[in-house]
Structure formats: structure tokens, C-alpha cells
PDB file of C-alpha atoms in Angstrom:
ATOM      1  CA  ARG A1144     -14.985 -12.343  -4.373  1.00 85.00           C
ATOM      2  CA  ILE A1145     -12.756 -11.610  -1.437  1.00 90.00           C
ATOM      3  CA  ASP A1146      -9.442 -13.434  -1.054  1.00 94.00           C
ATOM      4  CA  CYS A1147      -7.667 -13.578   2.286  1.00 95.00           C
ATOM      5  CA  LEU A1148      -3.881 -13.656   1.991  1.00 97.00           C
ATOM      6  CA  PHE A1149      -1.595 -14.552   4.882  1.00 97.00           C
ATOM      7  CA  PRO A1150       2.058 -13.647   5.538  1.00 98.00           C
ATOM      8  CA  ASN A1151       4.590 -16.068   4.073  1.00 98.00           C
ATOM      9  CA  ALA A1152       7.945 -14.249   4.477  1.00 98.00           C
ATOM     10  CA  ASP A1153       9.492 -11.275   6.227  1.00 98.00           C
ATOM     11  CA  GLY A1154       9.368  -8.000   4.323  1.00 98.00           C
ATOM     12  CA  SER A1155      11.899  -5.206   3.925  1.00 98.00           C
ATOM     13  CA  ASN A1156      11.037  -3.484   7.245  1.00 98.00           C
ATOM     14  CA  SER A1157      11.677  -5.197  10.568  1.00 98.00           C
ATOM     15  CA  ASP A1158      11.819  -2.540  13.285  1.00 98.00           C
ATOM     16  CA  PHE A1159       9.459  -4.390  15.639  1.00 98.00           C
ATOM     17  CA  THR A1160      10.775  -6.849  18.225  1.00 98.00           C
ATOM     18  CA  LYS A1161       9.832 -10.532  18.008  1.00 97.00           C
ATOM     19  CA  SER A1162       8.308 -12.211  21.072  1.00 96.00           C
ATOM     20  CA  ALA A1163       9.995 -15.465  20.000  1.00 95.00           C
ATOM     21  CA  GLY A1164      11.396 -17.204  16.950  1.00 93.00           C
ATOM     22  CA  ALA A1165      13.593 -16.124  14.092  1.00 93.00           C
ATOM     23  CA  THR A1166      11.087 -14.581  11.664  1.00 97.00           C
ATOM     24  CA  GLN A1167       8.407 -11.938  12.079  1.00 97.00           C
ATOM     25  CA  TYR A1168       5.925 -13.364   9.606  1.00 97.00           C
ATOM     26  CA  GLU A1169       5.572 -16.622  11.571  1.00 97.00           C
ATOM     27  CA  LEU A1170       4.451 -14.583  14.575  1.00 97.00           C
ATOM     28  CA  VAL A1171       1.611 -12.867  12.688  1.00 96.00           C
ATOM     29  CA  ASP A1172       0.453 -15.506  10.187  1.00 95.00           C
ATOM     30  CA  GLU A1173      -2.473 -17.040  12.074  1.00 93.00           C
ATOM     31  CA  ALA A1174      -5.965 -17.057  10.588  1.00 91.00           C
ATOM     32  CA  ALA A1175      -7.346 -16.614  14.107  1.00 91.00           C
ATOM     33  CA  PRO A1176      -5.117 -14.180  16.027  1.00 89.00           C
ATOM     34  CA  ASN A1177      -3.464 -15.492  19.165  1.00 88.00           C
ATOM     35  CA  THR A1178      -1.645 -13.923  22.076  1.00 88.00           C
ATOM     36  CA  THR A1179       1.154 -16.463  22.359  1.00 92.00           C
ATOM     37  CA  ASP A1180       3.454 -15.035  19.691  1.00 95.00           C
ATOM     38  CA  TYR A1181       3.592 -11.535  18.257  1.00 96.00           C
ATOM     39  CA  ILE A1182       5.727  -8.559  17.268  1.00 97.00           C
ATOM     40  CA  TYR A1183       5.804  -5.368  19.312  1.00 97.00           C
ATOM     41  CA  SER A1184       7.178  -1.841  19.500  1.00 97.00           C
ATOM     42  CA  SER A1185       6.487   1.366  21.379  1.00 95.00           C
ATOM     43  CA  THR A1186       8.974   3.400  19.342  1.00 97.00           C
ATOM     44  CA  LEU A1187       7.532   6.174  17.184  1.00 97.00           C
ATOM     45  CA  ASN A1188       7.942   5.524  13.427  1.00 98.00           C
ATOM     46  CA  HIS A1189       8.931   1.871  13.791  1.00 98.00           C
ATOM     47  CA  ILE A1190       7.663  -0.137  10.795  1.00 98.00           C
ATOM     48  CA  SER A1191       7.392  -3.861  10.186  1.00 98.00           C
ATOM     49  CA  THR A1192       6.208  -5.408   6.924  1.00 98.00           C
ATOM     50  CA  VAL A1193       5.687  -8.924   5.616  1.00 98.00           C
ATOM     51  CA  ASN A1194       5.285 -10.505   2.200  1.00 98.00           C
ATOM     52  CA  MET A1195       1.944 -12.122   1.546  1.00 98.00           C
ATOM     53  CA  GLN A1196       0.718 -15.233  -0.264  1.00 97.00           C
ATOM     54  CA  ASN A1197       0.033 -14.672  -3.948  1.00 97.00           C
ATOM     55  CA  LEU A1198      -3.317 -14.122  -5.581  1.00 95.00           C
ATOM     56  CA  SER A1199      -3.930 -16.468  -8.473  1.00 89.00           C
ATOM     57  CA  GLY A1200      -6.416 -16.674 -11.286  1.00 88.00           C
ATOM     58  CA  VAL A1201      -7.783 -13.169 -10.873  1.00 89.00           C
ATOM     59  CA  THR A1202     -10.141 -12.122 -13.629  1.00 84.00           C
ATOM     60  CA  GLY A1203     -11.691  -8.708 -13.692  1.00 85.00           C
ATOM     61  CA  THR A1204     -11.023  -5.615 -11.630  1.00 90.00           C
ATOM     62  CA  ILE A1205      -9.356  -5.663  -8.224  1.00 95.00           C
ATOM     63  CA  PHE A1206     -11.330  -3.096  -6.252  1.00 96.00           C
ATOM     64  CA  GLY A1207      -8.966  -2.790  -3.327  1.00 97.00           C
ATOM     65  CA  ALA A1208      -6.583  -4.376  -0.896  1.00 97.00           C
ATOM     66  CA  ALA A1209      -7.174  -4.232   2.844  1.00 97.00           C
ATOM     67  CA  VAL A1210      -4.541  -4.457   5.548  1.00 98.00           C
ATOM     68  CA  ASN A1211      -5.669  -5.952   8.867  1.00 97.00           C
ATOM     69  CA  ASN A1212      -3.624  -5.498  12.024  1.00 97.00           C
ATOM     70  CA  VAL A1213      -4.707  -7.045  15.315  1.00 96.00           C
ATOM     71  CA  ALA A1214      -3.161  -5.041  18.133  1.00 97.00           C
ATOM     72  CA  LEU A1215      -3.397  -3.713  21.671  1.00 96.00           C
ATOM     73  CA  LYS A1216      -1.440  -1.422  23.958  1.00 96.00           C
ATOM     74  CA  ASP A1217      -0.093  -2.744  27.227  1.00 93.00           C
ATOM     75  CA  ASP A1218       1.213   0.393  28.904  1.00 91.00           C
ATOM     76  CA  ALA A1219      -0.091   3.775  30.022  1.00 92.00           C
ATOM     77  CA  GLY A1220      -0.607   6.653  27.626  1.00 93.00           C
ATOM     78  CA  ALA A1221      -1.918   6.925  24.110  1.00 94.00           C
ATOM     79  CA  ARG A1222      -0.685   4.641  21.327  1.00 96.00           C
ATOM     80  CA  SER A1223      -1.741   4.585  17.692  1.00 98.00           C
ATOM     81  CA  ILE A1224      -0.801   2.466  14.707  1.00 98.00           C
ATOM     82  CA  ALA A1225      -1.245   2.837  10.975  1.00 98.00           C
ATOM     83  CA  ALA A1226      -1.391   0.327   8.154  1.00 98.00           C
ATOM     84  CA  VAL A1227       1.560   0.163   5.763  1.00 98.00           C
ATOM     85  CA  VAL A1228       1.802  -1.050   2.167  1.00 98.00           C
ATOM     86  CA  VAL A1229       5.110  -1.185   0.334  1.00 98.00           C
ATOM     87  CA  SER A1230       4.486  -1.309  -3.412  1.00 98.00           C
ATOM     88  CA  GLY A1231       7.420  -0.840  -5.753  1.00 97.00           C
ATOM     89  CA  ALA A1232       9.387   2.196  -4.579  1.00 96.00           C
ATOM     90  CA  THR A1233       6.405   3.580  -2.625  1.00 98.00           C
ATOM     91  CA  THR A1234       5.748   3.109   1.082  1.00 98.00           C
ATOM     92  CA  SER A1235       2.204   4.193   1.892  1.00 98.00           C
ATOM     93  CA  VAL A1236       0.999   4.740   5.459  1.00 98.00           C
ATOM     94  CA  VAL A1237      -2.775   4.987   5.984  1.00 97.00           C
ATOM     95  CA  GLY A1238      -4.823   5.681   9.075  1.00 95.00           C
ATOM     96  CA  SER A1239      -4.130   6.421  12.694  1.00 96.00           C
ATOM     97  CA  ASP A1240      -5.916   3.918  14.878  1.00 97.00           C
ATOM     98  CA  SER A1241      -5.900   4.514  18.635  1.00 98.00           C
ATOM     99  CA  LEU A1242      -5.141   1.273  20.430  1.00 98.00           C
ATOM    100  CA  SER A1243      -7.221  -0.228  23.208  1.00 96.00           C
ATOM    101  CA  THR A1244      -5.998  -2.386  26.087  1.00 96.00           C
ATOM    102  CA  ALA A1245      -7.869  -5.284  24.449  1.00 96.00           C
ATOM    103  CA  TYR A1246      -6.971  -6.933  21.146  1.00 95.00           C
ATOM    104  CA  LEU A1247      -8.952  -5.393  18.295  1.00 96.00           C
ATOM    105  CA  ASN A1248      -8.771  -5.665  14.505  1.00 96.00           C
ATOM    106  CA  TYR A1249      -7.770  -2.459  12.723  1.00 97.00           C
ATOM    107  CA  GLN A1250      -8.426  -2.432   8.974  1.00 97.00           C
ATOM    108  CA  GLU A1251      -7.389   0.086   6.328  1.00 98.00           C
ATOM    109  CA  LEU A1252      -8.418  -0.118   2.670  1.00 97.00           C
ATOM    110  CA  TYR A1253      -6.131   0.704  -0.244  1.00 98.00           C
ATOM    111  CA  GLU A1254      -8.466   1.214  -3.206  1.00 97.00           C
ATOM    112  CA  VAL A1255      -5.577   1.777  -5.630  1.00 98.00           C
ATOM    113  CA  ASP A1256      -1.981   0.605  -5.810  1.00 98.00           C
ATOM    114  CA  PRO A1257       0.029   3.331  -4.036  1.00 98.00           C
ATOM    115  CA  ASN A1258       2.931   2.877  -6.466  1.00 98.00           C
ATOM    116  CA  THR A1259       0.844   3.452  -9.611  1.00 97.00           C
ATOM    117  CA  ALA A1260      -2.181   5.399  -8.294  1.00 97.00           C
ATOM    118  CA  VAL A1261      -4.453   3.211 -10.457  1.00 97.00           C
ATOM    119  CA  ALA A1262      -6.417   0.020  -9.798  1.00 96.00           C
ATOM    120  CA  TRP A1263      -4.461  -2.890  -8.391  1.00 97.00           C
ATOM    121  CA  LEU A1264      -3.215  -5.562 -10.774  1.00 95.00           C
ATOM    122  CA  GLU A1265      -2.627  -9.145  -9.678  1.00 95.00           C
ATOM    123  CA  ALA A1266       1.148  -8.673 -10.084  1.00 95.00           C
ATOM    124  CA  GLY A1267       1.053  -5.544  -7.906  1.00 96.00           C
ATOM    125  CA  VAL A1268      -0.815  -7.300  -5.108  1.00 97.00           C
ATOM    126  CA  ASN A1269       1.573 -10.255  -5.312  1.00 97.00           C
ATOM    127  CA  ALA A1270       4.643  -8.011  -5.057  1.00 97.00           C
ATOM    128  CA  ALA A1271       3.322  -5.784  -2.243  1.00 98.00           C
ATOM    129  CA  GLU A1272       4.319  -5.964   1.410  1.00 98.00           C
ATOM    130  CA  CYS A1273       1.844  -5.210   4.202  1.00 98.00           C
ATOM    131  CA  GLY A1274       2.461  -4.154   7.752  1.00 98.00           C
ATOM    132  CA  VAL A1275       2.165  -1.760  10.635  1.00 98.00           C
ATOM    133  CA  LYS A1276       3.722   1.501  11.828  1.00 98.00           C
ATOM    134  CA  VAL A1277       3.745   3.125  15.274  1.00 98.00           C
ATOM    135  CA  VAL A1278       2.393   6.663  14.718  1.00 98.00           C
ATOM    136  CA  VAL A1279       1.773   7.862  18.300  1.00 95.00           C
TER     137      VAL A1279
END
């Protein structure tokens, strides 16, 4: 099965600017992405992360966790983002996705928990933060 988890609280990294509102997670928690509220940054190495809803009732092996970021660039020059997972004391940055001038979904897969280097456990998924980093 595949479970889709949505942001439910701000995480420990909040470098990005909010387009409106008081919390980042409320700007990126839509099932269908919108362009009316968002977070943004053009500053190299800025990171923003959010806490996610919890998995429940997992039986069997968790084969991976995917981070989806919907993004675009709105200025000249190259821009790239990477997916971020904060698990325990480990912050893992994966990928370098070149942004388009149109909104696209960028997905990175974490096959193992970056904090333990073994298969994800339900508790690890529930404690992890997911997000985005400006890499170019």
C-alpha cells in the first residue's frame, strides 16, 4: 500500500519566507497544489521542513518514504532544489532538481531511514520531518 501523509506542523528548519500566514506547513499542506499560498527562497542552502501526519497500523516492511516538492522558479538564471529529511540527529539532502518556470512535482525516494541506515520503522516515519533545500 502507499500512504500519503500531509504536513501538520512546522519543523525545525524555517529559512524560507512565507507568502502569508503565521505557519509554513499551512502554506504547503494542500492535496492538490495551489499557487495562492506558498513558501519561497532564492538563498543558497536555505532549508525548510515540516512535520507530517502519522502513519498508523503499519504491518510488514516499509519499503521507502518519498518526499514530494511542487516548485517553480520565477526569476532568471538556474535554480535547483533538493529534498530534505530530518530523522533523529541526521539531516539528509537528496537530489538536485533543476526548476522550470512552470510548477512541477519533484520527488525523491528515501529507501532507508537516514538516521539508522536500515529500513524505515513506523516510529521513524512518524518522527521524521520533510522539506526542501535551495542547492543552486
